[in-house]
XYZ file of C-alpha atoms in Angstrom:
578
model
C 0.000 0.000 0.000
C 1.679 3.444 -0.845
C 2.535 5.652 1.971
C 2.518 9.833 1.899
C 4.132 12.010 4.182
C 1.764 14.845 5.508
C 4.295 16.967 7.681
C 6.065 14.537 9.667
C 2.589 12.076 9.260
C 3.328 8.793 7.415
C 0.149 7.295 6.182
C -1.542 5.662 3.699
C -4.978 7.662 3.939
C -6.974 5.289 2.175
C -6.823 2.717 5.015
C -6.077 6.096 7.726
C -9.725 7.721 7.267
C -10.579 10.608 9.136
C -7.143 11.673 9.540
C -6.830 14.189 6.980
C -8.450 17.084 5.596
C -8.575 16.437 2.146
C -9.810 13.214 0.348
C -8.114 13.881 -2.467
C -4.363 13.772 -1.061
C -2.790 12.675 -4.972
C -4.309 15.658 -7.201
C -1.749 14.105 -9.935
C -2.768 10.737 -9.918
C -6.619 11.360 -9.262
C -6.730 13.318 -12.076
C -4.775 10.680 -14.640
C -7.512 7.873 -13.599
C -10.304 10.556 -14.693
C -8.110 11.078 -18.016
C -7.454 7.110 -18.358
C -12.195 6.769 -18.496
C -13.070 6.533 -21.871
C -14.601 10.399 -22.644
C -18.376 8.421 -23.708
C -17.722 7.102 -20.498
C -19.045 10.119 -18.600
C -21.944 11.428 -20.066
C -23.202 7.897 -20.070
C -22.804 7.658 -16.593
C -24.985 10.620 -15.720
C -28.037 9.398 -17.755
C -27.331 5.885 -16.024
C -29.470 3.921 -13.031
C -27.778 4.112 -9.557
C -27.453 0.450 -8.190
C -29.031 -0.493 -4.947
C -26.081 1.601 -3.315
C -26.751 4.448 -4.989
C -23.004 4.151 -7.374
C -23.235 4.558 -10.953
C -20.404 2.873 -12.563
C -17.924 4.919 -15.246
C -15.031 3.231 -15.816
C -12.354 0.692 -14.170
C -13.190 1.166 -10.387
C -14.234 4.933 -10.792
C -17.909 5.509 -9.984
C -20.303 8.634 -9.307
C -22.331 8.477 -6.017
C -25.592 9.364 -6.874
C -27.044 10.894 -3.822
C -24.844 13.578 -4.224
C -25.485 14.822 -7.577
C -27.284 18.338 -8.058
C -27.843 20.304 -11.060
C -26.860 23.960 -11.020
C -28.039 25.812 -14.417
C -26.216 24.134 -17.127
C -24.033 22.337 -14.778
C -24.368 18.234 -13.118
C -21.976 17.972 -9.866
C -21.169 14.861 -8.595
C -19.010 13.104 -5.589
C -16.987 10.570 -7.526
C -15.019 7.707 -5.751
C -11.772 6.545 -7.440
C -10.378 2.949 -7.182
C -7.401 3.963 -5.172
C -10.122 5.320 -2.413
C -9.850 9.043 -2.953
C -12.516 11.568 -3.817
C -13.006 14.097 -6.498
C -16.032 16.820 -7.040
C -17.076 16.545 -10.475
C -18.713 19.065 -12.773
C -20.486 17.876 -15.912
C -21.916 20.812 -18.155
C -21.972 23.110 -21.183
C -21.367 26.151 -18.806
C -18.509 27.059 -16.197
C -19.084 26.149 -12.727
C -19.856 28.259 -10.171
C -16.679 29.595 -8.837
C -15.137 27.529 -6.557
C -13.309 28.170 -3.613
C -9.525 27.049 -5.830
C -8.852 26.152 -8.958
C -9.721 23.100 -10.456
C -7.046 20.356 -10.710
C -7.898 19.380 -14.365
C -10.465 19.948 -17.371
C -11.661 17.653 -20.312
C -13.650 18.208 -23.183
C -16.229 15.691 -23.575
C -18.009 17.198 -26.624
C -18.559 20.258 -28.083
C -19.463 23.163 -25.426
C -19.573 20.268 -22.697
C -16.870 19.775 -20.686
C -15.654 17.724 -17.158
C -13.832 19.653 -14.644
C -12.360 18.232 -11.298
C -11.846 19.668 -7.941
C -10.374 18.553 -4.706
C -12.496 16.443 -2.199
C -10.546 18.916 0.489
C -12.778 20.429 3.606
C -12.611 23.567 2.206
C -14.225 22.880 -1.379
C -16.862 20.486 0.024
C -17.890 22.443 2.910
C -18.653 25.078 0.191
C -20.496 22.332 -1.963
C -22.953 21.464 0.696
C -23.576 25.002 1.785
C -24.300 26.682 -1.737
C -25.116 23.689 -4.320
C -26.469 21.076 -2.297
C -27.567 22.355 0.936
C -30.031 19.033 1.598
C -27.356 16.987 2.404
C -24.699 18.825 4.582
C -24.491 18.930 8.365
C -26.907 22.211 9.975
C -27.831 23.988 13.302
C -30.976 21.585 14.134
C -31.982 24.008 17.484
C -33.858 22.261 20.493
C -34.905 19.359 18.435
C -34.935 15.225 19.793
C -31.965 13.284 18.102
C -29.462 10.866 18.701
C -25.567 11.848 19.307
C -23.782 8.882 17.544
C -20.412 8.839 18.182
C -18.500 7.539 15.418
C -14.620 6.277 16.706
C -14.557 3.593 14.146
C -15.311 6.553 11.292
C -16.015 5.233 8.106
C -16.913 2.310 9.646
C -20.568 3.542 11.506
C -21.951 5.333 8.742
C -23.276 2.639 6.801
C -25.428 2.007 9.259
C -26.879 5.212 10.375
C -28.365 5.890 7.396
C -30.749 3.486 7.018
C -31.590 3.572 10.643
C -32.430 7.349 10.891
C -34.050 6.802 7.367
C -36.402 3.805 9.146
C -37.232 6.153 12.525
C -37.288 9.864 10.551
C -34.779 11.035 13.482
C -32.296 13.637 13.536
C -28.955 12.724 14.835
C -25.315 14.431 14.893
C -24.149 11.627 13.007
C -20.227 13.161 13.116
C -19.576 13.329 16.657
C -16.667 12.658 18.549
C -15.115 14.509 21.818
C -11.715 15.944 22.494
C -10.323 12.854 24.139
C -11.555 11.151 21.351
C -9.894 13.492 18.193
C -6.763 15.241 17.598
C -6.364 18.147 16.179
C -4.585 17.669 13.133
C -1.650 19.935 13.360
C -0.319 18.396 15.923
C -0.755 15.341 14.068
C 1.463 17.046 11.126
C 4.250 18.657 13.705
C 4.384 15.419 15.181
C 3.554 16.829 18.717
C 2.729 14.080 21.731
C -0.805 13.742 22.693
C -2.186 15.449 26.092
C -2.742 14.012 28.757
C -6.826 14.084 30.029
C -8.884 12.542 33.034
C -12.228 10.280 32.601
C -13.801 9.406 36.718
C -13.686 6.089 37.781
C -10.682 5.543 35.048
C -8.236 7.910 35.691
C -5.493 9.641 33.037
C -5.547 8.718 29.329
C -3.932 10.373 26.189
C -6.191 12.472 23.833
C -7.215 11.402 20.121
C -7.064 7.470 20.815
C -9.258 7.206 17.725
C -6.173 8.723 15.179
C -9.146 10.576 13.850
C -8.876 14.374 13.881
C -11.598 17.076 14.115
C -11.009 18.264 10.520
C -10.990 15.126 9.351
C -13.914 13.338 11.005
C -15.850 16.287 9.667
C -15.074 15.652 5.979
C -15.280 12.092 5.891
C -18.484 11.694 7.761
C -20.305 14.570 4.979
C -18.559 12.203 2.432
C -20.335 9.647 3.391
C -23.621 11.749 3.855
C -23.055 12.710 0.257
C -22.089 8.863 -0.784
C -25.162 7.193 1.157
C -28.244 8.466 -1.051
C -30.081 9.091 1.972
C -32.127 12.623 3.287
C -31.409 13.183 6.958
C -31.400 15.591 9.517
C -27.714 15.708 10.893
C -25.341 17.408 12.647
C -21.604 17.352 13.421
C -21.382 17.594 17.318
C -17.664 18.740 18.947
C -18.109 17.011 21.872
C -16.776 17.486 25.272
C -14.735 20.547 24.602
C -13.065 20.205 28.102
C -12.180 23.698 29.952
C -10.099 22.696 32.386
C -8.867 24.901 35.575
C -5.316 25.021 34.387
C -3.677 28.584 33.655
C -4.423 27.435 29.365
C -8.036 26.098 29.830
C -9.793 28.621 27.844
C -6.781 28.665 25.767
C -7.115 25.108 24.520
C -10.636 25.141 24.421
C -10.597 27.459 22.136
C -7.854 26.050 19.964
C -10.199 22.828 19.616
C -12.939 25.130 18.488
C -10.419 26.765 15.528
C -9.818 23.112 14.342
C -13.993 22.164 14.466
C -15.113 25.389 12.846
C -17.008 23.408 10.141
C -19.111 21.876 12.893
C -22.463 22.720 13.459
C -22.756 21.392 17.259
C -20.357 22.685 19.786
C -20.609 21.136 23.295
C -19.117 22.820 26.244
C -17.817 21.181 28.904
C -17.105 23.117 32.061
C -17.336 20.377 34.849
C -13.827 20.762 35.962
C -14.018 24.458 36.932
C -17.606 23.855 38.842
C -16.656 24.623 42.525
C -18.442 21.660 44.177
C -18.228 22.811 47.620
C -19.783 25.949 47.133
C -23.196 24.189 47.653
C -24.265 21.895 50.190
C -20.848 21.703 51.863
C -19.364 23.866 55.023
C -17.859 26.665 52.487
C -19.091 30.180 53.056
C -19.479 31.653 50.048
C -19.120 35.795 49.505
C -21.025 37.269 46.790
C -19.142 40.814 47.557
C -15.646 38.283 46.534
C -17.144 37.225 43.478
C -18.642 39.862 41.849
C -16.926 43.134 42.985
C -19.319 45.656 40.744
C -22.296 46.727 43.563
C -24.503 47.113 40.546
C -23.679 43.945 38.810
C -24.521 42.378 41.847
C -27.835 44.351 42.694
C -29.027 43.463 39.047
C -28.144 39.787 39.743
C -29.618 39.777 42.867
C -33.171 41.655 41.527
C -33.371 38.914 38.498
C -32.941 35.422 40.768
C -35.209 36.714 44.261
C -37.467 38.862 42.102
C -39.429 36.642 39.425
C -36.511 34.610 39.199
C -35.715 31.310 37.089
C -38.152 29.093 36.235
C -38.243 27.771 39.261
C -39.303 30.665 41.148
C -37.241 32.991 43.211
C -34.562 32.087 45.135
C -33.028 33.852 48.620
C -29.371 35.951 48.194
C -28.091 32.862 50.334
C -29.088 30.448 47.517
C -27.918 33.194 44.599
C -24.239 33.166 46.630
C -23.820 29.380 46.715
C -25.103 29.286 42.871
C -22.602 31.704 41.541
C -20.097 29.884 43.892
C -20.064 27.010 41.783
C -21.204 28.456 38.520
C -19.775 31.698 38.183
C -16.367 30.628 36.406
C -18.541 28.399 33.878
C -21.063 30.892 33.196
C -18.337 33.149 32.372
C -15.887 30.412 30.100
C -19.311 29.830 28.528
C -19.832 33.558 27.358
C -16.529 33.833 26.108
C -16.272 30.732 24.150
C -19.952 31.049 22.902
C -18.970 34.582 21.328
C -15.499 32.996 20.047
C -17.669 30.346 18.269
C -20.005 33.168 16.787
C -17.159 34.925 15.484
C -15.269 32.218 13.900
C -18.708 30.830 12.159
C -19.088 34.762 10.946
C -22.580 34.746 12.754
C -23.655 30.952 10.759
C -26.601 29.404 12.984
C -25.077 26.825 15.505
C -26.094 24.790 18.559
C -24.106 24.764 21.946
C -24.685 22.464 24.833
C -23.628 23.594 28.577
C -22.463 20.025 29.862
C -21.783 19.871 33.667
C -22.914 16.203 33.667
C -18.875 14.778 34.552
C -16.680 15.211 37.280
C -13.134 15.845 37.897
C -10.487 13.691 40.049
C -12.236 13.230 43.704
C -15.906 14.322 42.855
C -18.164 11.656 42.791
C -21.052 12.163 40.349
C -23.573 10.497 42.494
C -22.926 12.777 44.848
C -23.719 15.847 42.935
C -26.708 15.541 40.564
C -28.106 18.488 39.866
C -31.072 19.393 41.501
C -33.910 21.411 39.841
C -33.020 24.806 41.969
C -29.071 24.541 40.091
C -30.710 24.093 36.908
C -33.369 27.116 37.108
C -30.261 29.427 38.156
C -28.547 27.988 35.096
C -31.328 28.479 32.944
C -32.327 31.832 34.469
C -28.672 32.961 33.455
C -28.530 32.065 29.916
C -31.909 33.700 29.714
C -30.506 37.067 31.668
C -27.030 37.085 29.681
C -28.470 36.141 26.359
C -26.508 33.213 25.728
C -27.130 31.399 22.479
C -27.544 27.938 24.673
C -29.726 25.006 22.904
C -28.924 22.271 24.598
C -28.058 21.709 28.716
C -26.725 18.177 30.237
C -26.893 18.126 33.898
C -25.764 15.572 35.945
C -28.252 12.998 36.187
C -26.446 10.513 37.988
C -25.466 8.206 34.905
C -22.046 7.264 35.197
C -19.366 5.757 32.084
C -18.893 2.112 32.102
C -22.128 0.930 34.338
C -25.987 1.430 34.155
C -27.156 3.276 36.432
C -26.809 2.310 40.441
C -28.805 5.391 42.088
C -29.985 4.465 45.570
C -33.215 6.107 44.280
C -33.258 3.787 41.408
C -35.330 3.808 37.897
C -38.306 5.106 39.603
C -35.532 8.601 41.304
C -33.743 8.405 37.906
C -36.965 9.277 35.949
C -38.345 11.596 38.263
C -35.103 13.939 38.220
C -35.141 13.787 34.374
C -38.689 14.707 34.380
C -38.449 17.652 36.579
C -35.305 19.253 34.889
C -36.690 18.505 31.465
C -39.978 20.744 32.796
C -37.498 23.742 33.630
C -35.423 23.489 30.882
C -38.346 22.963 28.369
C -39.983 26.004 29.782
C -36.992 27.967 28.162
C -36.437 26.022 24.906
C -33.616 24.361 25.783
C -33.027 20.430 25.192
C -31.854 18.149 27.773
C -28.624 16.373 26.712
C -27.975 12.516 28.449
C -24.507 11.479 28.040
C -22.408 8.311 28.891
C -25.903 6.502 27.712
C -23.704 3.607 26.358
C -23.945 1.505 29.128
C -27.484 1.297 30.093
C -29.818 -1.237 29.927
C -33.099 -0.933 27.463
C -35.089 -0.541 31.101
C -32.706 2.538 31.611
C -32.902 4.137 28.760
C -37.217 3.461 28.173
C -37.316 5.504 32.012
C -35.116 8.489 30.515
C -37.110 8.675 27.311
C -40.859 8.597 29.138
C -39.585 10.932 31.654
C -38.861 13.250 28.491
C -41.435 12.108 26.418
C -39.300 11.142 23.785
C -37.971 14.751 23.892
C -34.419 14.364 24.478
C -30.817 14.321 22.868
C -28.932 11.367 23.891
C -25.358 10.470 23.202
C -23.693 7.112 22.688
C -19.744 6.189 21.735
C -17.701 3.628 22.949
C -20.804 0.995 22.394
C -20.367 0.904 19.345
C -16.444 0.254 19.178
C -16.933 -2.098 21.547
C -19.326 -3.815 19.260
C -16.813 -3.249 16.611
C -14.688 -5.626 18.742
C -17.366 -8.185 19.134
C -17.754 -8.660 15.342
C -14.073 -8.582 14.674
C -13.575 -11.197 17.475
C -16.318 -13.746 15.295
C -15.423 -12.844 11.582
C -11.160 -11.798 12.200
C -10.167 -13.471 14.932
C -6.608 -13.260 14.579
C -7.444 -9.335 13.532
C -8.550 -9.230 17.161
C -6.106 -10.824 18.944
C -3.188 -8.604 18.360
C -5.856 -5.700 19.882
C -6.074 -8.558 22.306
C -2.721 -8.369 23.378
C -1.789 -4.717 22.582
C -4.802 -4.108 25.822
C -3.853 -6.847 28.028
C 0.032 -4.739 27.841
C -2.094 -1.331 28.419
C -4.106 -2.861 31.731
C -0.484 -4.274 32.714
C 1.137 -1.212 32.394
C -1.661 0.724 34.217
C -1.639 -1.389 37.229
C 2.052 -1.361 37.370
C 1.535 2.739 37.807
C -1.072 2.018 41.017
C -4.691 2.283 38.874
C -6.726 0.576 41.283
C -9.350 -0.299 38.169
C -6.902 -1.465 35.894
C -5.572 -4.170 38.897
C -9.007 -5.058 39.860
C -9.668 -5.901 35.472
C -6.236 -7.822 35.809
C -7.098 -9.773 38.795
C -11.156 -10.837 37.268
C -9.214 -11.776 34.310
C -6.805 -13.788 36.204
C -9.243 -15.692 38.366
C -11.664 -16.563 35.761
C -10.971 -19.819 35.288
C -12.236 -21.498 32.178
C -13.364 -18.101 30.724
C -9.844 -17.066 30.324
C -9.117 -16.244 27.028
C -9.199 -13.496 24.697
C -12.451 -12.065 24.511
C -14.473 -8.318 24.178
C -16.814 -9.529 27.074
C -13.990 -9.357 29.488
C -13.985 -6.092 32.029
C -10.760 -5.305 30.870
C -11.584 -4.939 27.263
C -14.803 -3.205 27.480
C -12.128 -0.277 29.473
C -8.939 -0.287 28.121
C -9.303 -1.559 24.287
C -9.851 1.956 22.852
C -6.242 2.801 23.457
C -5.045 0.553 20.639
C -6.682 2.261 17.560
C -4.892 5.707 17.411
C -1.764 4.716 19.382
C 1.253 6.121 18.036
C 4.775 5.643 18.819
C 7.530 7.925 19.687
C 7.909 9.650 16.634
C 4.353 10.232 16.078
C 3.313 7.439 13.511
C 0.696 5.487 13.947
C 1.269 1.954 15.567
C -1.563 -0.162 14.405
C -4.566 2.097 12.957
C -4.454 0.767 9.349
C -5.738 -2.923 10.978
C -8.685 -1.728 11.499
C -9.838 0.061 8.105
C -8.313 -3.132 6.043
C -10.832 -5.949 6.780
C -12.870 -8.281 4.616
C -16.040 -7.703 3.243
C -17.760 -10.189 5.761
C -16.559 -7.832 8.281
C -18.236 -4.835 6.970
C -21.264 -6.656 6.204
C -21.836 -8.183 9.753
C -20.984 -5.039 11.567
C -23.215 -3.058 9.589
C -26.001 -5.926 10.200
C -25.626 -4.916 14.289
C -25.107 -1.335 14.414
C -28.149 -0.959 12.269
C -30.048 -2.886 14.957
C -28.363 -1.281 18.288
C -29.243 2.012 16.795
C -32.769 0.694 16.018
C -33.094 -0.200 19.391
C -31.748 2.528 21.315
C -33.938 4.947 18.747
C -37.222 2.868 20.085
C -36.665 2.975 23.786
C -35.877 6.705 24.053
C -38.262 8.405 21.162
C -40.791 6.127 21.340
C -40.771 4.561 24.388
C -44.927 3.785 24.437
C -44.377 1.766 21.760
């Protein structure tokens, strides 16, 4: 397979997707296969019949993807897939093109005043495709409306099978969504930087972009495959968990993640680690006068939250103290990023969450759901700053890695999502449920009555780990070196003192006849994403092209389940009567 060097990046991109952002990383050779079709090749292929998967076949391996053609005057456009896996934008017609954001990489005439020009399948050019020719099919802004959050870690992988699943159930979903421990940004892929460091609870540390994809590149490949799928969907592309962390260059990196998702259309705040969790129901006195030194900024707070008040009704200065205790540093990160986003986006519509639903190193998040009282401050101060907010995810007690274990149980889970999703409908803003990956159809049917189907709900690692599952049936010996590669990771992890990663070890070890490589095992389901992006020393990746080089079987099978999880998941949350 031929390798390219992208900076100090080594890859062959056809089996790296999601990496870069361009699909079209040989503009020489892309355009010599489009010059090698015979020239009757091309207009036949436009007045052609898609197959059942939507390809119309030109020439030698090079086909058009039907779903994505649009005419524009005189003008056909076209994705078209070449057989070495890249991706050219095609225009077919007796007139010039609209202009395009460069110049074309190559022109034929086909016949007299009809002529086939070729542009690069970069972010740039397609993002402008989708936005002014063929606006049905890009990612938008979908406001307070119920959808799925897919996460997509395996890429290219996971869109074959949302399509036809959101197709089935008419739901919108942010079909491109990954989070910032999940995606690099791809510069420091290129400069060959290390990946930082990040915290999850109940794991402990682990290295950013495990998935090798980056933000720039998830975003093209997953409209690529919007375009290349045939199907009409609501979607979004979701930048998850942008993390502002209490460290000196919090806001800093934050919004250096935001430069790299600019194309995205869903931007999802995280501000758990600078929540002060003492400053309510703890011993901590908390002094208003400290924390907001302008009198009259503090009178006009004050009026707002013990006159009318949030939704909830008004609230005593004692309450109002304790609230901008804990919220006060979020509330502000959130204005400032929220007004970076505007600016970059050159005032494009967009949705942003406000996620306080995780906790940082020594907060337990069973300890600190948040109550209806937090929530109507919350929602009372987007209202009173005029923050573009959509979406909200408090923390509801769900935790990563188990279903939920609330002393209240199913019957305290769904009456805290009930009364938040009254205050927070009240105000037009969605509830958000994350870390939904791990809960059982019982779990998830009590979230979505509690909402009445009106909910955004997130999902990831489920579907890697299912991933695994397949791989471990169809390619076993595929899956045993990601076998091996975790059971080294869990090794290395206890060596360091992680109580979890000894306590996986020592299952593993005592279980007897069930020991033996397998995705069931505790120590899979935790430490197995590590292997896909892993890179070594110099910055290359380790073992990411195993993954995207499997057999058709594969493909087939996985497809099969996802389409079926997702089915699922869709039923017990939207419709949950049913």
């Amino acid at each position: 397979m031929a390798q390219y060097q992208f900076g100090r990046l080594r890859i062959d991109p056809a089996r790296n997707p999601a990496v870069l952002d361009t699909a079209t990383w040989d503009p020489n050779a892309a355009w010599d296969k489009v010059r090698a079709a015979p020239i009757s090749a091309w207009p036949k292929a436009l007045a052609a019949p898609a197959d059942d998967h939507g390809i119309v076949s030109v020439h030698d391996g090079i086909v058009l993807c039907a779903g994505s053609w649009v005419r524009c005057g005189m003008t056909n456009w076209s994705l078209g897939r070449l057989n070495d896996g890249q991706y050219l934008l095609l225009a077919i017609g007796a007139r010039p093109p609209l202009k395009v954001p460069r110049a074309p990489i190559g022109e034929l005439v086909l016949t007299e005043g009809e002529r086939l020009i070729g542009v690069p399948a970069d972010a740039e050019i397609v993002d402008w495709f989708v936005s002014t020719l063929n606006p049905d099919k890009g990612p938008k802004a979908l406001g307070a409306i119920p959808r799925l959050g897919i996460g997509t870690r395996m890429s290219t992988s996971v869109w074959p099978s949302v399509w036809p699943a959101l197709t089935r159930t008419g739901l919108a979903a942010n079909t491109i969504q990954n989070s910032v421990r999940e995606l690099n940004v791809l510069g420091d892929l290129l400069a060959g930087r290390p990946a930082e460091s990040n915290f999850m609870f109940g794991f402990g540390t682990l290295y950013e972009g495990h998935t090798g994809s980056t933000f720039e590149g998830l975003w093209l490949a997953g409209v690529l495959a919007a375009l290349e799928s045939g199907c009409k969907v609501r979607y979004g592309a979701d930048a998850d968990h942008i993390m502002v962390k209490r460290t000196p260059d919090g806001l800093d990196r934050a919004r250096r993640v935001i430069d790299a998702a600019r194309r995205y259309t869903f931007y999802t705040l995280d501000v758990s680690d600078i929540l002060d969790y003492e400053a309510i129901g703890g011993d901590k006195e908390v002094d208003l006068a400290a924390l907001i030194a302008s009198h009259e900024e503090r009178q006009d707070l004050l009026a707002f939250h013990t006159g009318k008040g949030g939704p909830a009704g008004p609230m005593t200065e004692a309450t109002v103290a304790c609230m901008v205790g804990k919220y006060a540093a979020a509330l502000s990160a959130l204005a400032e990023l929220a007004e970076h986003i505007r600016k970059l986006k050159r005032d494009a519509p967009f949705d942003l969450e406000l996620s306080i639903d995780e906790t940082p190193p020594g907060v337990n998040p069973l300890h600190c759901t948040t109550t209806e009282e937090e929530l109507s401050f919350l929602l009372g101060e987007i209202r009173r700053r005029g923050l573009p907010v959509t979406h909200i995810a408090p923390n509801f007690g769900v935790e990563k890695g188990v279903d939920y274990r609330g002393a209240d149980g199913l019957a305290g889970l769904g009456r805290r999502v009930r009364g938040l999703y009254s205050l927070a409908n009240e105000e037009g803003i969605l509830l958000d449920c994350h870390s939904g990956d791990d809960l059982t159809s019982a779990t998830r049917r009590t979230v979505g009555a509690a909402a009445g189907g009106d909910i955004h709900f997130k999902i990831s690692p489920v579907l890697q780990l299912l991933f695994a599952k397949v791989l471990h049936e169809v390619c076993f010996d595929r899956f045993l070196f990601w076998w091996e590669d975790t059971m080294a990771y869990v090794r290395e992890e206890a060596g360091k003192g992680s109580e979890l990663a000894a306590r996986c070890l020592r299952q593993y070890e005592e279980s007897g006849a069930q020991r033996r490589p397998s995705p069931s095992h505790p120590l899979f389901h935790y430490y197995s994403f590590a292997t896909v992006g892993r890179r070594d020393a110099g910055g290359q990746f380790v073992y990411r092209e195993r993954f995207y080089d499997l057999p058709t079987e594969f493909g087939a099978e996985y497809t099969r389940r996802v389409t079926n999880l997702l089915g699922e998941i869709i039923g017990d949350l939207f419709y949950p009567d049913r």
